[in-house]
PDB file of C-alpha atoms in Angstrom:
ATOM      1  CA  UNK A 143      24.322  16.534 -16.705  1.00  0.00           C
ATOM      2  CA  UNK A 144      22.730  17.523 -13.379  1.00  0.00           C
ATOM      3  CA  UNK A 145      19.078  16.933 -14.332  1.00  0.00           C
ATOM      4  CA  UNK A 146      19.690  13.876 -16.516  1.00  0.00           C
ATOM      5  CA  UNK A 147      17.571  11.618 -14.241  1.00  0.00           C
ATOM      6  CA  UNK A 148      14.580  14.006 -14.520  1.00  0.00           C
ATOM      7  CA  UNK A 149      14.795  13.836 -18.295  1.00  0.00           C
ATOM      8  CA  UNK A 150      15.588  10.133 -18.572  1.00  0.00           C
ATOM      9  CA  UNK A 151      13.347   7.588 -20.246  1.00  0.00           C
ATOM     10  CA  UNK A 152      13.429   5.609 -17.005  1.00  0.00           C
ATOM     11  CA  UNK A 153      12.160   8.485 -14.834  1.00  0.00           C
ATOM     12  CA  UNK A 154       9.540   9.579 -17.348  1.00  0.00           C
ATOM     13  CA  UNK A 155       8.308   6.006 -17.736  1.00  0.00           C
ATOM     14  CA  UNK A 156       7.839   5.825 -13.968  1.00  0.00           C
ATOM     15  CA  UNK A 157       6.224   9.254 -13.622  1.00  0.00           C
ATOM     16  CA  UNK A 158       3.590   8.740 -16.328  1.00  0.00           C
ATOM     17  CA  UNK A 159       2.133   5.306 -15.751  1.00  0.00           C
ATOM     18  CA  UNK A 160      -1.418   5.783 -16.923  1.00  0.00           C
ATOM     19  CA  UNK A 161      -1.240   7.684 -20.112  1.00  0.00           C
ATOM     20  CA  UNK A 162       0.829   9.691 -22.438  1.00  0.00           C
ATOM     21  CA  UNK A 163       4.486  10.117 -21.927  1.00  0.00           C
ATOM     22  CA  UNK A 164       4.879  13.393 -19.935  1.00  0.00           C
ATOM     23  CA  UNK A 165       6.689  15.192 -22.710  1.00  0.00           C
ATOM     24  CA  UNK A 166       6.996  14.760 -26.446  1.00  0.00           C
ATOM     25  CA  UNK A 167       8.706  11.389 -26.669  1.00  0.00           C
ATOM     26  CA  UNK A 168      11.849  11.543 -28.742  1.00  0.00           C
ATOM     27  CA  UNK A 169      13.159   8.115 -29.746  1.00  0.00           C
ATOM     28  CA  UNK A 170      16.223   7.430 -27.659  1.00  0.00           C
ATOM     29  CA  UNK A 171      19.493   6.211 -29.046  1.00  0.00           C
ATOM     30  CA  UNK A 172      20.543   2.929 -27.458  1.00  0.00           C
ATOM     31  CA  UNK A 173      23.628   0.844 -27.811  1.00  0.00           C
ATOM     32  CA  UNK A 174      23.424  -2.741 -26.640  1.00  0.00           C
ATOM     33  CA  UNK A 175      26.637  -4.125 -25.235  1.00  0.00           C
ATOM     34  CA  UNK A 176      27.705  -7.355 -23.626  1.00  0.00           C
ATOM     35  CA  UNK A 177      27.969  -7.160 -19.859  1.00  0.00           C
ATOM     36  CA  UNK A 178      30.849  -9.021 -18.242  1.00  0.00           C
ATOM     37  CA  UNK A 179      31.365 -10.878 -21.499  1.00  0.00           C
ATOM     38  CA  UNK A 180      27.879 -12.401 -21.421  1.00  0.00           C
ATOM     39  CA  UNK A 181      25.832 -12.411 -24.628  1.00  0.00           C
ATOM     40  CA  UNK A 182      22.882 -10.025 -24.882  1.00  0.00           C
ATOM     41  CA  UNK A 183      19.745 -11.792 -23.714  1.00  0.00           C
ATOM     42  CA  UNK A 184      16.102 -11.301 -24.615  1.00  0.00           C
ATOM     43  CA  UNK A 185      15.634  -8.453 -22.135  1.00  0.00           C
ATOM     44  CA  UNK A 186      17.668  -5.516 -20.918  1.00  0.00           C
ATOM     45  CA  UNK A 187      16.355  -3.907 -17.749  1.00  0.00           C
ATOM     46  CA  UNK A 188      19.006  -1.285 -17.041  1.00  0.00           C
ATOM     47  CA  UNK A 189      16.506   1.521 -17.670  1.00  0.00           C
ATOM     48  CA  UNK A 190      13.635  -0.043 -15.681  1.00  0.00           C
ATOM     49  CA  UNK A 191      10.703   0.532 -15.919  1.00  0.00           C
ATOM     50  CA  UNK A 192      11.698   1.029 -19.556  1.00  0.00           C
ATOM     51  CA  UNK A 193      12.824  -2.298 -20.999  1.00  0.00           C
ATOM     52  CA  UNK A 194      14.458  -3.483 -24.167  1.00  0.00           C
ATOM     53  CA  UNK A 195      13.024  -6.763 -25.470  1.00  0.00           C
ATOM     54  CA  UNK A 196      14.343  -8.902 -28.288  1.00  0.00           C
ATOM     55  CA  UNK A 197      11.991  -9.486 -31.214  1.00  0.00           C
ATOM     56  CA  UNK A 198      11.766 -13.110 -30.085  1.00  0.00           C
ATOM     57  CA  UNK A 199      10.647 -12.066 -26.594  1.00  0.00           C
ATOM     58  CA  UNK A 200       8.098  -9.650 -28.066  1.00  0.00           C
ATOM     59  CA  UNK A 201       6.734 -12.382 -30.334  1.00  0.00           C
ATOM     60  CA  UNK A 202       6.305 -14.848 -27.463  1.00  0.00           C
ATOM     61  CA  UNK A 203       5.092 -12.345 -24.850  1.00  0.00           C
ATOM     62  CA  UNK A 204       3.052  -9.927 -26.977  1.00  0.00           C
ATOM     63  CA  UNK A 205      -0.359 -10.876 -25.578  1.00  0.00           C
ATOM     64  CA  UNK A 206       0.958 -10.506 -22.017  1.00  0.00           C
ATOM     65  CA  UNK A 207       2.859  -7.264 -22.641  1.00  0.00           C
ATOM     66  CA  UNK A 208       0.117  -5.323 -24.448  1.00  0.00           C
ATOM     67  CA  UNK A 209      -2.297  -5.231 -21.509  1.00  0.00           C
ATOM     68  CA  UNK A 210       0.307  -3.807 -19.136  1.00  0.00           C
ATOM     69  CA  UNK A 211       2.361  -1.395 -21.171  1.00  0.00           C
ATOM     70  CA  UNK A 212       3.292   0.157 -24.480  1.00  0.00           C
ATOM     71  CA  UNK A 213       6.064  -0.069 -27.021  1.00  0.00           C
ATOM     72  CA  UNK A 214       8.006   3.152 -27.617  1.00  0.00           C
ATOM     73  CA  UNK A 215      10.041   3.998 -30.667  1.00  0.00           C
ATOM     74  CA  UNK A 216      13.759   3.644 -30.185  1.00  0.00           C
ATOM     75  CA  UNK A 217      16.872   3.816 -32.315  1.00  0.00           C
ATOM     76  CA  UNK A 218      19.125   0.862 -31.600  1.00  0.00           C
ATOM     77  CA  UNK A 219      22.564   0.211 -32.887  1.00  0.00           C
ATOM     78  CA  UNK A 220      21.465  -3.439 -33.122  1.00  0.00           C
ATOM     79  CA  UNK A 221      18.501  -4.800 -35.051  1.00  0.00           C
ATOM     80  CA  UNK A 222      15.978  -7.096 -33.467  1.00  0.00           C
ATOM     81  CA  UNK A 223      15.093  -5.143 -30.277  1.00  0.00           C
ATOM     82  CA  UNK A 224      12.138  -3.008 -29.166  1.00  0.00           C
ATOM     83  CA  UNK A 225      11.628  -0.536 -26.318  1.00  0.00           C
ATOM     84  CA  UNK A 226       8.743  -1.066 -23.865  1.00  0.00           C
ATOM     85  CA  UNK A 227       7.447   0.689 -20.782  1.00  0.00           C
ATOM     86  CA  UNK A 228       5.094  -0.648 -18.127  1.00  0.00           C
ATOM     87  CA  UNK A 229       1.965   1.502 -17.822  1.00  0.00           C
ATOM     88  CA  UNK A 230      -0.137  -0.698 -15.539  1.00  0.00           C
ATOM     89  CA  UNK A 231       0.262   0.650 -11.996  1.00  0.00           C
ATOM     90  CA  UNK A 232      -1.873  -0.949  -9.310  1.00  0.00           C
ATOM     91  CA  UNK A 233      -2.978   0.757  -6.128  1.00  0.00           C
ATOM     92  CA  UNK A 234      -1.684  -0.238  -2.716  1.00  0.00           C
ATOM     93  CA  UNK A 235      -5.063  -1.909  -2.043  1.00  0.00           C
ATOM     94  CA  UNK A 236      -3.639  -5.035  -3.731  1.00  0.00           C
ATOM     95  CA  UNK A 237      -1.373  -5.440  -0.689  1.00  0.00           C
ATOM     96  CA  UNK A 238      -2.339  -7.155   2.565  1.00  0.00           C
ATOM     97  CA  UNK A 239      -1.669  -4.290   4.962  1.00  0.00           C
ATOM     98  CA  UNK A 240      -1.405  -6.715   7.897  1.00  0.00           C
ATOM     99  CA  UNK A 241       1.979  -7.816   6.555  1.00  0.00           C
ATOM    100  CA  UNK A 242       3.453  -4.693   4.963  1.00  0.00           C
ATOM    101  CA  UNK A 243       4.739  -1.388   6.191  1.00  0.00           C
ATOM    102  CA  UNK A 244       4.496   1.848   4.239  1.00  0.00           C
ATOM    103  CA  UNK A 245       6.542   4.917   5.091  1.00  0.00           C
ATOM    104  CA  UNK A 246       5.608   8.454   4.074  1.00  0.00           C
ATOM    105  CA  UNK A 247       8.332  10.451   2.326  1.00  0.00           C
ATOM    106  CA  UNK A 248       8.186  13.887   0.698  1.00  0.00           C
ATOM    107  CA  UNK A 249       7.618  12.347  -2.709  1.00  0.00           C
ATOM    108  CA  UNK A 250       5.052   9.765  -1.616  1.00  0.00           C
ATOM    109  CA  UNK A 251       4.496   6.472   0.184  1.00  0.00           C
ATOM    110  CA  UNK A 252       7.077   3.734  -0.148  1.00  0.00           C
ATOM    111  CA  UNK A 253       6.933   0.107   0.869  1.00  0.00           C
ATOM    112  CA  UNK A 254       9.363  -1.025   3.503  1.00  0.00           C
ATOM    113  CA  UNK A 255      10.189  -4.729   3.204  1.00  0.00           C
ATOM    114  CA  UNK A 256       8.642  -7.329   0.920  1.00  0.00           C
ATOM    115  CA  UNK A 257       5.156  -6.975  -0.562  1.00  0.00           C
ATOM    116  CA  UNK A 258       2.347  -9.360   0.370  1.00  0.00           C
ATOM    117  CA  UNK A 259      -0.141  -9.382  -2.505  1.00  0.00           C
ATOM    118  CA  UNK A 260      -3.791 -10.387  -2.272  1.00  0.00           C
ATOM    119  CA  UNK A 261      -4.228 -12.947  -5.064  1.00  0.00           C
ATOM    120  CA  UNK A 262      -7.842 -12.031  -5.883  1.00  0.00           C
ATOM    121  CA  UNK A 263      -6.764  -8.441  -6.560  1.00  0.00           C
ATOM    122  CA  UNK A 264      -3.822  -9.222  -8.874  1.00  0.00           C
ATOM    123  CA  UNK A 265      -4.882 -12.441 -10.622  1.00  0.00           C
ATOM    124  CA  UNK A 266      -5.952 -10.732 -13.859  1.00  0.00           C
ATOM    125  CA  UNK A 267      -2.693  -8.806 -14.359  1.00  0.00           C
ATOM    126  CA  UNK A 268       0.347 -10.317 -16.073  1.00  0.00           C
ATOM    127  CA  UNK A 269       2.742  -7.371 -15.723  1.00  0.00           C
ATOM    128  CA  UNK A 270       2.394  -4.378 -13.399  1.00  0.00           C
ATOM    129  CA  UNK A 271       4.058  -2.016 -10.969  1.00  0.00           C
ATOM    130  CA  UNK A 272       3.095  -0.368  -7.684  1.00  0.00           C
ATOM    131  CA  UNK A 273       3.711   3.346  -7.132  1.00  0.00           C
ATOM    132  CA  UNK A 274       4.877   2.440  -3.620  1.00  0.00           C
ATOM    133  CA  UNK A 275       7.666   0.215  -4.965  1.00  0.00           C
ATOM    134  CA  UNK A 276       9.557   2.356  -7.470  1.00  0.00           C
ATOM    135  CA  UNK A 277      11.338   0.594 -10.303  1.00  0.00           C
ATOM    136  CA  UNK A 278      10.204  -2.943  -9.462  1.00  0.00           C
ATOM    137  CA  UNK A 279       8.061  -4.774 -11.964  1.00  0.00           C
ATOM    138  CA  UNK A 280       5.890  -7.725 -11.039  1.00  0.00           C
ATOM    139  CA  UNK A 281       4.776 -10.465 -13.400  1.00  0.00           C
ATOM    140  CA  UNK A 282       2.343 -13.349 -13.157  1.00  0.00           C
ATOM    141  CA  UNK A 283       3.192 -17.032 -13.091  1.00  0.00           C
ATOM    142  CA  UNK A 284       1.733 -17.160 -16.607  1.00  0.00           C
ATOM    143  CA  UNK A 285       4.297 -14.568 -17.748  1.00  0.00           C
ATOM    144  CA  UNK A 286       7.177 -16.471 -16.126  1.00  0.00           C
ATOM    145  CA  UNK A 287       5.983 -19.767 -17.640  1.00  0.00           C
ATOM    146  CA  UNK A 288       5.868 -18.199 -21.133  1.00  0.00           C
ATOM    147  CA  UNK A 289       9.487 -17.082 -20.714  1.00  0.00           C
ATOM    148  CA  UNK A 290      10.617 -20.528 -19.577  1.00  0.00           C
ATOM    149  CA  UNK A 291       8.580 -22.375 -22.234  1.00  0.00           C
ATOM    150  CA  UNK A 292      10.157 -20.284 -24.996  1.00  0.00           C
ATOM    151  CA  UNK A 293      13.680 -20.471 -23.523  1.00  0.00           C
ATOM    152  CA  UNK A 294      14.040 -16.684 -23.335  1.00  0.00           C
ATOM    153  CA  UNK A 295      17.265 -15.486 -21.693  1.00  0.00           C
ATOM    154  CA  UNK A 296      18.212 -12.657 -19.363  1.00  0.00           C
ATOM    155  CA  UNK A 297      15.141 -12.620 -17.116  1.00  0.00           C
ATOM    156  CA  UNK A 298      15.556 -12.731 -13.329  1.00  0.00           C
ATOM    157  CA  UNK A 299      12.720 -13.521 -10.973  1.00  0.00           C
ATOM    158  CA  UNK A 300      12.253 -13.235  -7.235  1.00  0.00           C
ATOM    159  CA  UNK A 301       9.325 -15.000  -5.639  1.00  0.00           C
ATOM    160  CA  UNK A 302       6.887 -12.663  -3.909  1.00  0.00           C
ATOM    161  CA  UNK A 303       4.357 -13.340  -1.195  1.00  0.00           C
ATOM    162  CA  UNK A 304       0.802 -13.923  -2.409  1.00  0.00           C
ATOM    163  CA  UNK A 305      -2.027 -14.538   0.033  1.00  0.00           C
TER     164      UNK A 305
END
C-alpha cells in the first residue's frame, strides 16, 4: 500500500508526541515471531517509536515508562505483551550546539552526527526522543540499570555524549 507509512503506528507515534494520537487509534494486530531463530525478548523495537514490551519488562520499568510515554491497546497473537509509545520529546536546547550540526530539510531540522547532551537539561528524564533525531529513543542510566538488574532481554544500548 503506497501510503502505509503515513498510516502506520510508527509514523503516527512519531508525529504526535505531546498528546492524543493524531487519528482515532484502532488497536493494531501484531504477530510476534522469532528473528533469526532467537527467542522473543522483553522488547520489540521494529515499529519504533512504538514498542512492544513483555509484561515482565512493564512490571520492572513501569515507573520509568509512565513519565515518558503511554500504553496503547493492541491485539497480539501472543499473551504477555503490551504496546507503548514514547510521548516525551525534548527540544534541541538539550544539545550542546558547539558539538552538533543540524541541517534544515523540507520536513524540519535533523541532527547530523552524534548528539552531545547537556546533563543538567536531561537529568530528570528517563526515556525521551528529540524531534531532530527521528526514530531514536534515549534512556537514562537509571533505565539501563533497571533493565540489567532485572535481566531483561532484547535491549540494545549505544553510549551517547553527555556534557
